[in-house]
PDB file of C-alpha atoms in Angstrom:
ATOM      1  CA  MET V  30      -3.505 -31.175  43.808  1.00  0.00           C
ATOM      2  CA  GLN V  31      -6.206 -32.902  45.848  1.00  0.00           C
ATOM      3  CA  SER V  32      -8.856 -35.168  44.390  1.00  0.00           C
ATOM      4  CA  LEU V  33      -7.182 -35.725  41.092  1.00  0.00           C
ATOM      5  CA  ARG V  34      -9.362 -37.457  38.461  1.00  0.00           C
ATOM      6  CA  GLU V  35      -8.743 -38.895  35.076  1.00  0.00           C
ATOM      7  CA  PRO V  36      -9.036 -35.723  33.113  1.00  0.00           C
ATOM      8  CA  HIS V  37      -6.268 -34.188  35.260  1.00  0.00           C
ATOM      9  CA  LEU V  38      -4.056 -37.214  34.572  1.00  0.00           C
ATOM     10  CA  LYS V  39      -4.710 -36.862  30.809  1.00  0.00           C
ATOM     11  CA  ALA V  40      -3.761 -33.190  30.913  1.00  0.00           C
ATOM     12  CA  ALA V  41      -0.632 -34.005  32.843  1.00  0.00           C
ATOM     13  CA  TYR V  42       0.383 -36.672  30.226  1.00  0.00           C
ATOM     14  CA  HIS V  43      -0.306 -34.226  27.473  1.00  0.00           C
ATOM     15  CA  VAL V  44       2.384 -31.649  28.652  1.00  0.00           C
ATOM     16  CA  PRO V  45       5.444 -33.843  27.985  1.00  0.00           C
ATOM     17  CA  GLU V  46       4.029 -34.741  24.588  1.00  0.00           C
ATOM     18  CA  TYR V  47       3.435 -31.147  23.727  1.00  0.00           C
ATOM     19  CA  LEU V  48       6.994 -30.337  24.685  1.00  0.00           C
ATOM     20  CA  LYS V  49       8.498 -33.334  22.949  1.00  0.00           C
ATOM     21  CA  HIS V  50       6.657 -32.254  19.740  1.00  0.00           C
ATOM     22  CA  ASP V  51       8.990 -29.342  19.159  1.00  0.00           C
ATOM     23  CA  PRO V  52      11.783 -28.812  21.681  1.00  0.00           C
ATOM     24  CA  THR V  53      13.253 -25.979  19.548  1.00  0.00           C
ATOM     25  CA  MET V  54      10.350 -23.614  20.238  1.00  0.00           C
ATOM     26  CA  GLY V  55      11.243 -20.393  22.098  1.00  0.00           C
ATOM     27  CA  ILE V  56      10.156 -16.800  22.636  1.00  0.00           C
ATOM     28  CA  PHE V  57      11.642 -14.143  20.336  1.00  0.00           C
ATOM     29  CA  ILE V  58      12.573 -10.939  22.337  1.00  0.00           C
ATOM     30  CA  SER V  59      12.749  -7.833  20.192  1.00  0.00           C
ATOM     31  CA  ASN V  60      15.478  -5.321  20.689  1.00  0.00           C
ATOM     32  CA  LYS V  61      13.428  -2.393  19.453  1.00  0.00           C
ATOM     33  CA  PRO V  62      14.064   0.678  21.602  1.00  0.00           C
ATOM     34  CA  ASP V  63      10.278   1.499  21.746  1.00  0.00           C
ATOM     35  CA  LEU V  64       9.152   0.547  25.181  1.00  0.00           C
ATOM     36  CA  THR V  65       5.443   0.463  24.481  1.00  0.00           C
ATOM     37  CA  ILE V  66       3.598  -1.841  26.916  1.00  0.00           C
ATOM     38  CA  ASN V  67       0.304  -3.608  25.928  1.00  0.00           C
ATOM     39  CA  ALA V  68      -1.586  -5.948  28.114  1.00  0.00           C
ATOM     40  CA  TYR V  69      -4.344  -8.548  27.258  1.00  0.00           C
ATOM     41  CA  CYS V  70      -6.537 -10.181  29.841  1.00  0.00           C
ATOM     42  CA  ASP V  71      -9.158 -12.823  29.491  1.00  0.00           C
ATOM     43  CA  SER V  72     -11.260 -15.216  31.590  1.00  0.00           C
ATOM     44  CA  ASP V  73     -13.460 -18.205  31.096  1.00  0.00           C
ATOM     45  CA  TRP V  74     -16.578 -18.484  33.280  1.00  0.00           C
ATOM     46  CA  ALA V  75     -17.112 -21.298  35.690  1.00  0.00           C
ATOM     47  CA  ALA V  76     -15.143 -23.775  33.520  1.00  0.00           C
ATOM     48  CA  CYS V  77     -13.756 -25.891  36.384  1.00  0.00           C
ATOM     49  CA  PRO V  78     -16.111 -28.904  36.547  1.00  0.00           C
ATOM     50  CA  ASP V  79     -15.409 -29.462  40.190  1.00  0.00           C
ATOM     51  CA  SER V  80     -15.489 -25.980  41.805  1.00  0.00           C
ATOM     52  CA  ARG V  81     -17.116 -23.914  39.025  1.00  0.00           C
ATOM     53  CA  LYS V  82     -14.359 -21.387  39.638  1.00  0.00           C
ATOM     54  CA  SER V  83     -13.127 -19.402  36.534  1.00  0.00           C
ATOM     55  CA  VAL V  84      -9.655 -19.198  35.183  1.00  0.00           C
ATOM     56  CA  SER V  85      -8.023 -15.817  34.473  1.00  0.00           C
ATOM     57  CA  GLY V  86      -5.230 -15.246  32.069  1.00  0.00           C
ATOM     58  CA  TYR V  87      -3.128 -12.266  31.086  1.00  0.00           C
ATOM     59  CA  LEU V  88      -0.265 -11.420  28.813  1.00  0.00           C
ATOM     60  CA  VAL V  89       1.957  -8.299  28.998  1.00  0.00           C
ATOM     61  CA  LEU V  90       3.951  -7.361  25.967  1.00  0.00           C
ATOM     62  CA  MET V  91       6.883  -4.833  25.901  1.00  0.00           C
ATOM     63  CA  SER V  92       7.856  -3.843  22.469  1.00  0.00           C
ATOM     64  CA  ASP V  93       5.625  -6.599  21.112  1.00  0.00           C
ATOM     65  CA  SER V  94       7.606  -9.230  23.069  1.00  0.00           C
ATOM     66  CA  PRO V  95       5.966 -11.230  25.906  1.00  0.00           C
ATOM     67  CA  VAL V  96       7.549 -10.200  29.324  1.00  0.00           C
ATOM     68  CA  ASN V  97       4.829 -11.436  31.758  1.00  0.00           C
ATOM     69  CA  TRP V  98       1.974 -13.942  31.517  1.00  0.00           C
ATOM     70  CA  LYS V  99      -0.124 -16.035  33.781  1.00  0.00           C
ATOM     71  CA  SER V 100      -3.061 -18.408  33.968  1.00  0.00           C
ATOM     72  CA  LYS V 101      -4.570 -19.127  37.248  1.00  0.00           C
ATOM     73  CA  LYS V 102      -7.818 -20.338  38.730  1.00  0.00           C
ATOM     74  CA  GLN V 103      -9.624 -17.525  40.506  1.00  0.00           C
ATOM     75  CA  ALA V 104      -9.802 -17.688  44.281  1.00  0.00           C
ATOM     76  CA  THR V 105     -13.665 -17.186  44.394  1.00  0.00           C
ATOM     77  CA  ILE V 106     -16.629 -18.232  42.362  1.00  0.00           C
ATOM     78  CA  SER V 107     -17.870 -15.545  39.886  1.00  0.00           C
ATOM     79  CA  PHE V 108     -21.637 -15.069  39.445  1.00  0.00           C
ATOM     80  CA  SER V 109     -21.344 -13.827  35.829  1.00  0.00           C
ATOM     81  CA  SER V 110     -18.877 -13.861  33.012  1.00  0.00           C
ATOM     82  CA  ALA V 111     -18.469 -10.019  33.395  1.00  0.00           C
ATOM     83  CA  GLU V 112     -17.415 -10.615  37.135  1.00  0.00           C
ATOM     84  CA  ALA V 113     -14.867 -13.164  36.064  1.00  0.00           C
ATOM     85  CA  GLU V 114     -13.502 -10.941  33.337  1.00  0.00           C
ATOM     86  CA  TYR V 115     -13.379  -8.012  35.764  1.00  0.00           C
ATOM     87  CA  ARG V 116     -11.250 -10.022  38.112  1.00  0.00           C
ATOM     88  CA  ALA V 117      -8.853 -10.826  35.245  1.00  0.00           C
ATOM     89  CA  VAL V 118      -8.588  -7.035  34.421  1.00  0.00           C
ATOM     90  CA  ARG V 119      -7.870  -6.308  38.153  1.00  0.00           C
ATOM     91  CA  GLN V 120      -5.186  -9.065  38.191  1.00  0.00           C
ATOM     92  CA  VAL V 121      -3.310  -7.673  35.044  1.00  0.00           C
ATOM     93  CA  VAL V 122      -3.611  -4.047  36.289  1.00  0.00           C
ATOM     94  CA  GLY V 123      -1.994  -5.090  39.603  1.00  0.00           C
ATOM     95  CA  GLU V 124       0.914  -6.599  37.628  1.00  0.00           C
ATOM     96  CA  LEU V 125       1.158  -3.365  35.440  1.00  0.00           C
ATOM     97  CA  VAL V 126       1.602  -1.351  38.618  1.00  0.00           C
ATOM     98  CA  TRP V 127       4.393  -3.534  39.721  1.00  0.00           C
ATOM     99  CA  LEU V 128       6.108  -3.414  36.344  1.00  0.00           C
ATOM    100  CA  GLU V 129       5.782   0.286  35.982  1.00  0.00           C
ATOM    101  CA  ARG V 130       7.345   0.851  39.404  1.00  0.00           C
ATOM    102  CA  LEU V 131      10.174  -1.660  38.581  1.00  0.00           C
ATOM    103  CA  LEU V 132      10.987   0.069  35.330  1.00  0.00           C
ATOM    104  CA  GLY V 133      10.901   3.433  37.119  1.00  0.00           C
ATOM    105  CA  GLU V 134      13.488   1.994  39.691  1.00  0.00           C
ATOM    106  CA  LEU V 135      15.655   1.006  36.821  1.00  0.00           C
ATOM    107  CA  THR V 136      15.278   4.567  35.358  1.00  0.00           C
ATOM    108  CA  ILE V 137      13.623   3.051  32.231  1.00  0.00           C
ATOM    109  CA  GLN V 138      10.820   5.237  30.821  1.00  0.00           C
ATOM    110  CA  CYS V 139       7.858   3.467  29.294  1.00  0.00           C
ATOM    111  CA  SER V 140       5.075   5.055  27.351  1.00  0.00           C
ATOM    112  CA  LEU V 141       2.026   5.782  29.464  1.00  0.00           C
ATOM    113  CA  PRO V 142      -0.874   5.043  29.443  1.00  0.00           C
ATOM    114  CA  ILE V 143      -0.549   1.357  29.092  1.00  0.00           C
ATOM    115  CA  HIS V 144      -3.243  -0.189  26.834  1.00  0.00           C
ATOM    116  CA  VAL V 145      -5.186  -3.005  28.599  1.00  0.00           C
ATOM    117  CA  ASN V 146      -7.144  -5.025  26.106  1.00  0.00           C
ATOM    118  CA  CYS V 147     -10.236  -7.025  27.118  1.00  0.00           C
ATOM    119  CA  ASP V 148     -12.884  -8.734  25.103  1.00  0.00           C
ATOM    120  CA  SER V 149     -15.782  -7.911  27.551  1.00  0.00           C
ATOM    121  CA  GLN V 150     -17.886  -4.842  26.665  1.00  0.00           C
ATOM    122  CA  ALA V 151     -19.512  -5.107  30.116  1.00  0.00           C
ATOM    123  CA  VAL V 152     -16.084  -4.749  31.811  1.00  0.00           C
ATOM    124  CA  VAL V 153     -15.266  -1.673  29.790  1.00  0.00           C
ATOM    125  CA  HIS V 154     -18.706  -0.184  30.641  1.00  0.00           C
ATOM    126  CA  ILE V 155     -18.400  -1.022  34.364  1.00  0.00           C
ATOM    127  CA  THR V 156     -14.930   0.700  34.522  1.00  0.00           C
ATOM    128  CA  LYS V 157     -15.902   3.871  32.738  1.00  0.00           C
ATOM    129  CA  ASN V 158     -19.273   4.228  34.543  1.00  0.00           C
ATOM    130  CA  PRO V 159     -18.688   5.621  38.045  1.00  0.00           C
ATOM    131  CA  VAL V 160     -22.107   4.639  39.332  1.00  0.00           C
ATOM    132  CA  PHE V 161     -21.991   1.298  41.284  1.00  0.00           C
ATOM    133  CA  HIS V 162     -25.026  -0.901  41.003  1.00  0.00           C
ATOM    134  CA  GLU V 163     -26.285  -3.537  43.348  1.00  0.00           C
ATOM    135  CA  ARG V 164     -25.137  -6.148  40.750  1.00  0.00           C
ATOM    136  CA  THR V 165     -21.509  -4.980  41.086  1.00  0.00           C
ATOM    137  CA  LYS V 166     -21.316  -4.280  44.789  1.00  0.00           C
ATOM    138  CA  HIS V 167     -19.467  -7.565  45.596  1.00  0.00           C
ATOM    139  CA  ILE V 168     -16.597  -6.652  43.229  1.00  0.00           C
ATOM    140  CA  GLU V 169     -16.458  -2.963  44.278  1.00  0.00           C
ATOM    141  CA  ILE V 170     -12.874  -3.119  45.554  1.00  0.00           C
ATOM    142  CA  ASP V 171     -11.645  -4.398  42.157  1.00  0.00           C
ATOM    143  CA  CYS V 172     -13.632  -1.692  40.467  1.00  0.00           C
ATOM    144  CA  HIS V 173     -12.185   1.096  42.644  1.00  0.00           C
ATOM    145  CA  PHE V 174      -8.615  -0.234  42.078  1.00  0.00           C
ATOM    146  CA  VAL V 175      -8.940  -0.405  38.199  1.00  0.00           C
ATOM    147  CA  ARG V 176     -10.827   2.827  37.945  1.00  0.00           C
ATOM    148  CA  THR V 177      -8.191   4.682  40.143  1.00  0.00           C
ATOM    149  CA  LYS V 178      -5.391   3.528  37.847  1.00  0.00           C
ATOM    150  CA  LEU V 179      -7.457   4.637  34.893  1.00  0.00           C
ATOM    151  CA  GLN V 180      -7.970   8.092  36.256  1.00  0.00           C
ATOM    152  CA  GLN V 181      -4.210   8.340  37.254  1.00  0.00           C
ATOM    153  CA  GLY V 182      -3.335   7.741  33.609  1.00  0.00           C
ATOM    154  CA  LEU V 183      -1.518   4.521  34.119  1.00  0.00           C
ATOM    155  CA  ILE V 184      -3.851   2.523  31.946  1.00  0.00           C
ATOM    156  CA  THR V 185      -6.513   2.858  29.275  1.00  0.00           C
ATOM    157  CA  LEU V 186      -9.027   0.013  28.802  1.00  0.00           C
ATOM    158  CA  HIS V 187     -10.031  -1.056  25.358  1.00  0.00           C
ATOM    159  CA  HIS V 188     -12.551  -3.490  24.086  1.00  0.00           C
ATOM    160  CA  ILE V 189     -11.188  -5.916  21.451  1.00  0.00           C
ATOM    161  CA  SER V 190     -12.804  -8.730  19.499  1.00  0.00           C
ATOM    162  CA  THR V 191     -12.285 -12.217  20.629  1.00  0.00           C
ATOM    163  CA  ASP V 192     -10.318 -12.962  17.565  1.00  0.00           C
ATOM    164  CA  SER V 193      -7.757 -10.254  18.540  1.00  0.00           C
ATOM    165  CA  GLN V 194      -7.591 -11.571  22.136  1.00  0.00           C
ATOM    166  CA  LEU V 195      -4.121 -12.799  22.687  1.00  0.00           C
ATOM    167  CA  ALA V 196      -4.759 -13.958  26.335  1.00  0.00           C
ATOM    168  CA  ASP V 197      -7.316 -16.467  24.928  1.00  0.00           C
ATOM    169  CA  ILE V 198      -4.489 -19.121  24.910  1.00  0.00           C
ATOM    170  CA  PHE V 199      -4.387 -18.988  28.698  1.00  0.00           C
ATOM    171  CA  THR V 200      -8.030 -19.563  29.333  1.00  0.00           C
ATOM    172  CA  ASN V 201      -9.218 -21.952  26.546  1.00  0.00           C
ATOM    173  CA  ALA V 202      -7.922 -25.160  25.121  1.00  0.00           C
ATOM    174  CA  LEU V 203      -7.085 -24.134  21.555  1.00  0.00           C
ATOM    175  CA  THR V 204      -6.165 -26.545  18.709  1.00  0.00           C
ATOM    176  CA  GLY V 205      -5.102 -26.257  15.153  1.00  0.00           C
ATOM    177  CA  VAL V 206      -4.952 -23.033  13.257  1.00  0.00           C
ATOM    178  CA  LYS V 207      -6.119 -20.807  16.172  1.00  0.00           C
ATOM    179  CA  HIS V 208      -3.395 -22.256  18.474  1.00  0.00           C
ATOM    180  CA  THR V 209      -0.603 -21.880  15.897  1.00  0.00           C
ATOM    181  CA  THR V 210      -1.751 -18.415  15.005  1.00  0.00           C
ATOM    182  CA  LEU V 211      -1.675 -17.306  18.641  1.00  0.00           C
ATOM    183  CA  LEU V 212       1.748 -18.781  19.190  1.00  0.00           C
ATOM    184  CA  HIS V 213       3.002 -16.757  16.191  1.00  0.00           C
ATOM    185  CA  LYS V 214       1.460 -13.552  17.594  1.00  0.00           C
ATOM    186  CA  LEU V 215       2.986 -14.242  21.008  1.00  0.00           C
ATOM    187  CA  SER V 216       6.446 -14.387  19.333  1.00  0.00           C
ATOM    188  CA  VAL V 217       6.910 -18.058  19.998  1.00  0.00           C
ATOM    189  CA  ILE V 218       9.003 -19.363  17.135  1.00  0.00           C
ATOM    190  CA  THR V 219      11.021 -22.378  16.182  1.00  0.00           C
ATOM    191  CA  SER V 220      14.677 -21.676  16.312  1.00  0.00           C
ATOM    192  CA  PRO V 221      17.086 -23.532  13.961  1.00  0.00           C
ATOM    193  CA  PRO V 222      19.385 -26.049  15.597  1.00  0.00           C
ATOM    194  CA  THR V 223      22.833 -24.632  16.481  1.00  0.00           C
TER     195      THR V 223
END
């Protein structure tokens, strides 16, 4: 929180206004016995006007209910949108490893492989292509980690359209219909007063 500027202050003022708009909103958690896990990850590219760092976001759904989500500025600057997206994939796969181990310790069986959905065709290609190129050398550790989990059968990586990307809400400022549609898909509902 160093070097705050007017856009940061405007964003900070926007949060209480958003919450005040509808305080009855909450997340609907399904009680379906099916423990299918799906993950969505996304990234912008160099959107921070000060540092040009990218923001990663991911969402993990269990039985179509959100159980884990995050939006965070990446620690390093990405040289391409594919690199920024790959870092987002690496981040969500790390969370999925943790979640799968936690469920195992609780003796809860989940369906494997876990579907990881990404809207970058380049990321899907890099993951499935075992040949490293000079262009991807600097993200080689991330590539090895994700590819290993793919080979172990923990995850499968799928390309989805941007319109189907549920993690878009964590990386882009959405308004209007797109924002409302994503909230509905994320099981965010308005509960009746009690």
